[in-house]
mmCIF file of C-alpha atoms and ligand atoms in Angstrom:
data_model
loop_
_atom_site.group_PDB
_atom_site.id
_atom_site.type_symbol
_atom_site.label_atom_id
_atom_site.label_comp_id
_atom_site.label_asym_id
_atom_site.label_seq_id
_atom_site.Cartn_x
_atom_site.Cartn_y
_atom_site.Cartn_z
ATOM 1 C CA MET A 1 -5.220 14.196 4.156
ATOM 2 C CA ASN A 2 -4.511 10.803 6.490
ATOM 3 C CA ILE A 3 -0.997 9.335 7.495
ATOM 4 C CA VAL A 4 -1.872 6.064 6.711
ATOM 5 C CA GLN A 5 0.738 2.608 7.397
ATOM 6 C CA CYS A 6 1.662 1.214 3.829
ATOM 7 C CA GLN A 7 0.430 -2.340 3.784
ATOM 8 C CA PHE A 8 3.593 -3.189 2.590
ATOM 9 C CA CYS A 9 6.551 -1.593 4.399
ATOM 10 C CA LYS A 10 4.823 0.014 6.569
ATOM 11 C CA LYS A 11 6.322 2.745 6.805
ATOM 12 C CA PRO A 12 3.835 6.675 7.314
ATOM 13 C CA PHE A 13 3.054 8.278 4.792
ATOM 14 C CA THR A 14 -0.102 11.251 3.522
ATOM 15 C CA SER A 15 -1.965 9.170 1.923
ATOM 16 C CA LEU A 16 -5.046 9.862 -0.912
ATOM 17 C CA GLY A 17 -7.200 7.599 0.264
ATOM 18 C CA GLY A 18 -4.543 4.082 -0.684
ATOM 19 C CA ARG A 19 -2.694 2.274 1.429
ATOM 20 C CA ILE A 20 -0.136 1.711 -0.131
ATOM 21 C CA CYS A 21 2.762 4.790 -0.416
ATOM 22 C CA PRO A 22 3.892 6.327 -4.211
ATOM 23 C CA ALA A 23 7.765 3.928 -3.591
ATOM 24 C CA CYS A 24 4.954 0.506 -2.993
ATOM 25 C CA LEU A 25 2.970 1.411 -5.912
ATOM 26 C CA GLU A 26 6.206 1.839 -8.658
ATOM 27 C CA GLN A 27 7.292 -1.649 -7.010
ATOM 28 C CA VAL A 28 3.967 -2.859 -7.496
ATOM 29 C CA ASP A 29 3.428 -2.050 -11.111
ATOM 30 C CA LYS A 30 7.142 -3.256 -11.470
ATOM 31 C CA ASP A 31 5.879 -6.188 -9.964
ATOM 32 C CA PHE A 32 2.675 -6.762 -11.491
ATOM 33 C CA ILE A 33 4.449 -6.637 -15.284
ATOM 34 C CA THR A 34 6.940 -9.646 -13.889
ATOM 35 C CA VAL A 35 3.998 -11.223 -12.445
ATOM 36 C CA ARG A 36 1.593 -10.637 -15.662
ATOM 37 C CA ASP A 37 4.108 -12.443 -17.651
ATOM 38 C CA TYR A 38 4.710 -15.390 -15.914
ATOM 39 C CA ILE A 39 1.331 -16.201 -15.812
ATOM 40 C CA TYR A 40 1.427 -15.844 -19.834
ATOM 41 C CA GLU A 41 3.944 -18.211 -20.236
ATOM 42 C CA HIS A 42 3.030 -20.743 -17.022
ATOM 43 C CA LYS A 43 -0.728 -20.321 -16.476
ATOM 44 C CA HIS A 44 -1.555 -23.499 -14.549
ATOM 45 C CA SER A 45 0.886 -21.904 -11.775
ATOM 46 C CA ASN A 46 0.852 -21.201 -7.965
ATOM 47 C CA ILE A 47 0.748 -18.151 -5.997
ATOM 48 C CA ASP A 48 3.726 -19.349 -4.205
ATOM 49 C CA LYS A 49 4.615 -21.290 -7.085
ATOM 50 C CA ILE A 50 5.036 -17.521 -9.148
ATOM 51 C CA ALA A 51 6.347 -15.774 -5.612
ATOM 52 C CA GLU A 52 9.151 -18.729 -5.533
ATOM 53 C CA GLU A 53 9.775 -17.781 -9.423
ATOM 54 C CA THR A 54 9.687 -14.219 -9.400
ATOM 55 C CA GLU A 55 11.455 -12.890 -6.322
ATOM 56 C CA VAL A 56 8.206 -11.383 -5.996
ATOM 57 C CA LYS A 57 5.821 -10.958 -2.203
ATOM 58 C CA LYS A 58 3.119 -12.713 -2.351
ATOM 59 C CA GLN A 59 0.995 -10.283 -0.695
ATOM 60 C CA VAL A 60 1.905 -8.541 -3.554
ATOM 61 C CA ILE A 61 0.584 -11.268 -6.134
ATOM 62 C CA ILE A 62 -2.471 -11.003 -3.674
ATOM 63 C CA HIS A 63 -3.641 -7.709 -3.704
ATOM 64 C CA LEU A 64 -2.405 -7.537 -7.630
ATOM 65 C CA LEU A 65 -5.286 -10.718 -7.515
ATOM 66 C CA LYS A 66 -7.638 -8.454 -5.119
ATOM 67 C CA GLU A 67 -7.574 -5.464 -7.847
ATOM 68 C CA GLY A 68 -8.339 -8.112 -10.041
ATOM 69 C CA ARG A 69 -5.210 -6.915 -12.300
ATOM 70 C CA LEU A 70 -3.851 -10.762 -12.702
ATOM 71 C CA ILE A 71 -6.300 -13.414 -12.791
ATOM 72 C CA ILE A 72 -4.908 -17.268 -11.780
ATOM 73 C CA ASP A 73 -5.728 -19.613 -13.797
ATOM 74 C CA SER A 74 -5.983 -21.866 -10.294
ATOM 75 C CA PRO A 75 -9.697 -23.653 -10.882
ATOM 76 C CA ASP A 76 -9.909 -23.363 -6.244
ATOM 77 C CA GLY A 77 -7.855 -20.052 -7.181
ATOM 78 C CA ASP A 78 -5.424 -21.637 -4.243
ATOM 79 C CA GLY A 79 -8.109 -20.943 -1.527
ATOM 80 C CA LEU A 80 -6.522 -17.469 -1.016
ATOM 81 C CA LEU A 81 -9.151 -14.959 -2.357
ATOM 82 C CA VAL A 82 -12.840 -15.514 -1.499
ATOM 83 C CA CYS A 83 -15.777 -13.958 -2.651
ATOM 84 C CA GLU A 84 -17.025 -11.132 -0.060
ATOM 85 C CA MET A 85 -20.024 -12.295 -0.315
ATOM 86 C CA CYS A 86 -20.584 -16.274 -1.264
ATOM 87 C CA LYS A 87 -17.144 -16.581 -0.061
ATOM 88 C CA LYS A 88 -17.141 -19.397 -2.617
ATOM 89 C CA SER A 89 -13.516 -19.465 -3.361
ATOM 90 C CA ILE A 90 -12.000 -17.288 -6.667
ATOM 91 C CA ASN A 91 -9.418 -16.942 -8.813
ATOM 92 C CA THR A 92 -9.237 -12.462 -8.880
ATOM 93 C CA GLY A 93 -11.569 -9.389 -7.340
ATOM 94 C CA ARG A 94 -13.587 -9.463 -4.701
ATOM 95 C CA LEU A 95 -16.630 -11.199 -5.988
ATOM 96 C CA CYS A 96 -17.269 -14.263 -7.575
ATOM 97 C CA LYS A 97 -19.005 -14.784 -11.154
ATOM 98 C CA GLU A 98 -22.245 -14.963 -10.329
ATOM 99 C CA CYS A 99 -21.958 -12.444 -7.218
ATOM 100 C CA MET A 100 -20.783 -9.679 -9.392
ATOM 101 C CA GLY A 101 -24.355 -10.614 -11.832
ATOM 102 C CA LYS A 102 -26.006 -9.752 -8.875
ATOM 103 C CA VAL A 103 -24.458 -6.875 -7.140
ATOM 104 C CA SER A 104 -24.428 -4.988 -10.726
ATOM 105 C CA SER A 105 -28.017 -6.423 -11.769
ATOM 106 C CA SER A 106 -29.356 -4.526 -8.467
ATOM 107 C CA MET A 107 -27.118 -1.597 -9.274
ATOM 108 C CA ASP A 108 -28.736 -1.552 -12.461
ATOM 109 C CA LYS A 109 -32.258 -1.200 -10.924
ATOM 110 C CA ASN A 110 -30.931 1.946 -8.174
ATOM 111 C CA VAL A 111 -30.166 3.446 -11.234
ATOM 112 C CA SER A 112 -32.866 3.496 -13.499
ATOM 113 C CA ALA A 113 -35.074 3.339 -9.736
ATOM 114 C CA ASN A 114 -33.120 6.764 -9.199
ATOM 115 C CA LYS A 115 -32.547 8.231 -13.242
ATOM 116 C CA LYS A 116 -35.503 10.319 -13.704
ATOM 117 C CA PRO A 117 -37.944 9.993 -17.236
ATOM 118 C CA GLU A 118 -35.263 10.284 -20.415
ATOM 119 C CA VAL A 119 -36.742 12.976 -22.582
ATOM 120 C CA LYS A 120 -37.815 10.830 -25.895
ATOM 121 C CA PRO A 121 -36.376 12.193 -29.247
ATOM 122 C CA VAL A 122 -39.010 13.322 -30.625
ATOM 123 C CA GLU A 123 -39.997 11.130 -33.498
ATOM 124 C CA GLN A 124 -42.001 12.794 -35.743
ATOM 125 C CA ASN A 125 -40.408 15.552 -35.759
ATOM 126 C CA LEU A 126 -37.235 14.296 -37.124
ATOM 127 C CA LYS A 127 -39.356 12.811 -39.479
ATOM 128 C CA GLY A 128 -41.338 15.786 -40.601
ATOM 129 C CA SER A 129 -37.620 17.142 -41.355
ATOM 130 C CA ALA A 130 -35.251 14.543 -42.382
ATOM 131 C CA LYS A 131 -36.976 15.376 -46.678
ATOM 132 C CA ILE A 132 -36.942 12.761 -48.927
ATOM 133 C CA GLY A 133 -36.467 13.160 -52.572
HETATM 134 ZN ZN1 ZN B 201 5.318 1.753 1.187
HETATM 135 ZN ZN1 ZN B 202 -20.718 -14.816 -4.230
#
């Protein structure tokens, strides 16, 4: 276990891997619901407006966007989030759709390359045991 500084309240806490202390996590969950409901009502809002209207910290909203828990429906994503691979502006998560596609297809390749050949079900046995009539 590590002592790390909470990225929101800056207090040191014992981390199991995350960078947010339990108290802030709880707050983030509450904020998430507030912001989610707000976005639901105001689909084309931007992050400044959301922060102002919901009184949720901008950094919390950005955090939620990065986690992919929130999606802001603005064409340029407010330039707050960029794809970690091609640096294109995105609305949610860490990668744009194109790069997500690339990553998942290369992951598929890796998976199938590492996978041992599966034992195919023996069709003949199945047919033989299923007596018709
Ligand atoms: Zn904290
Ligand atoms: Zn990309």
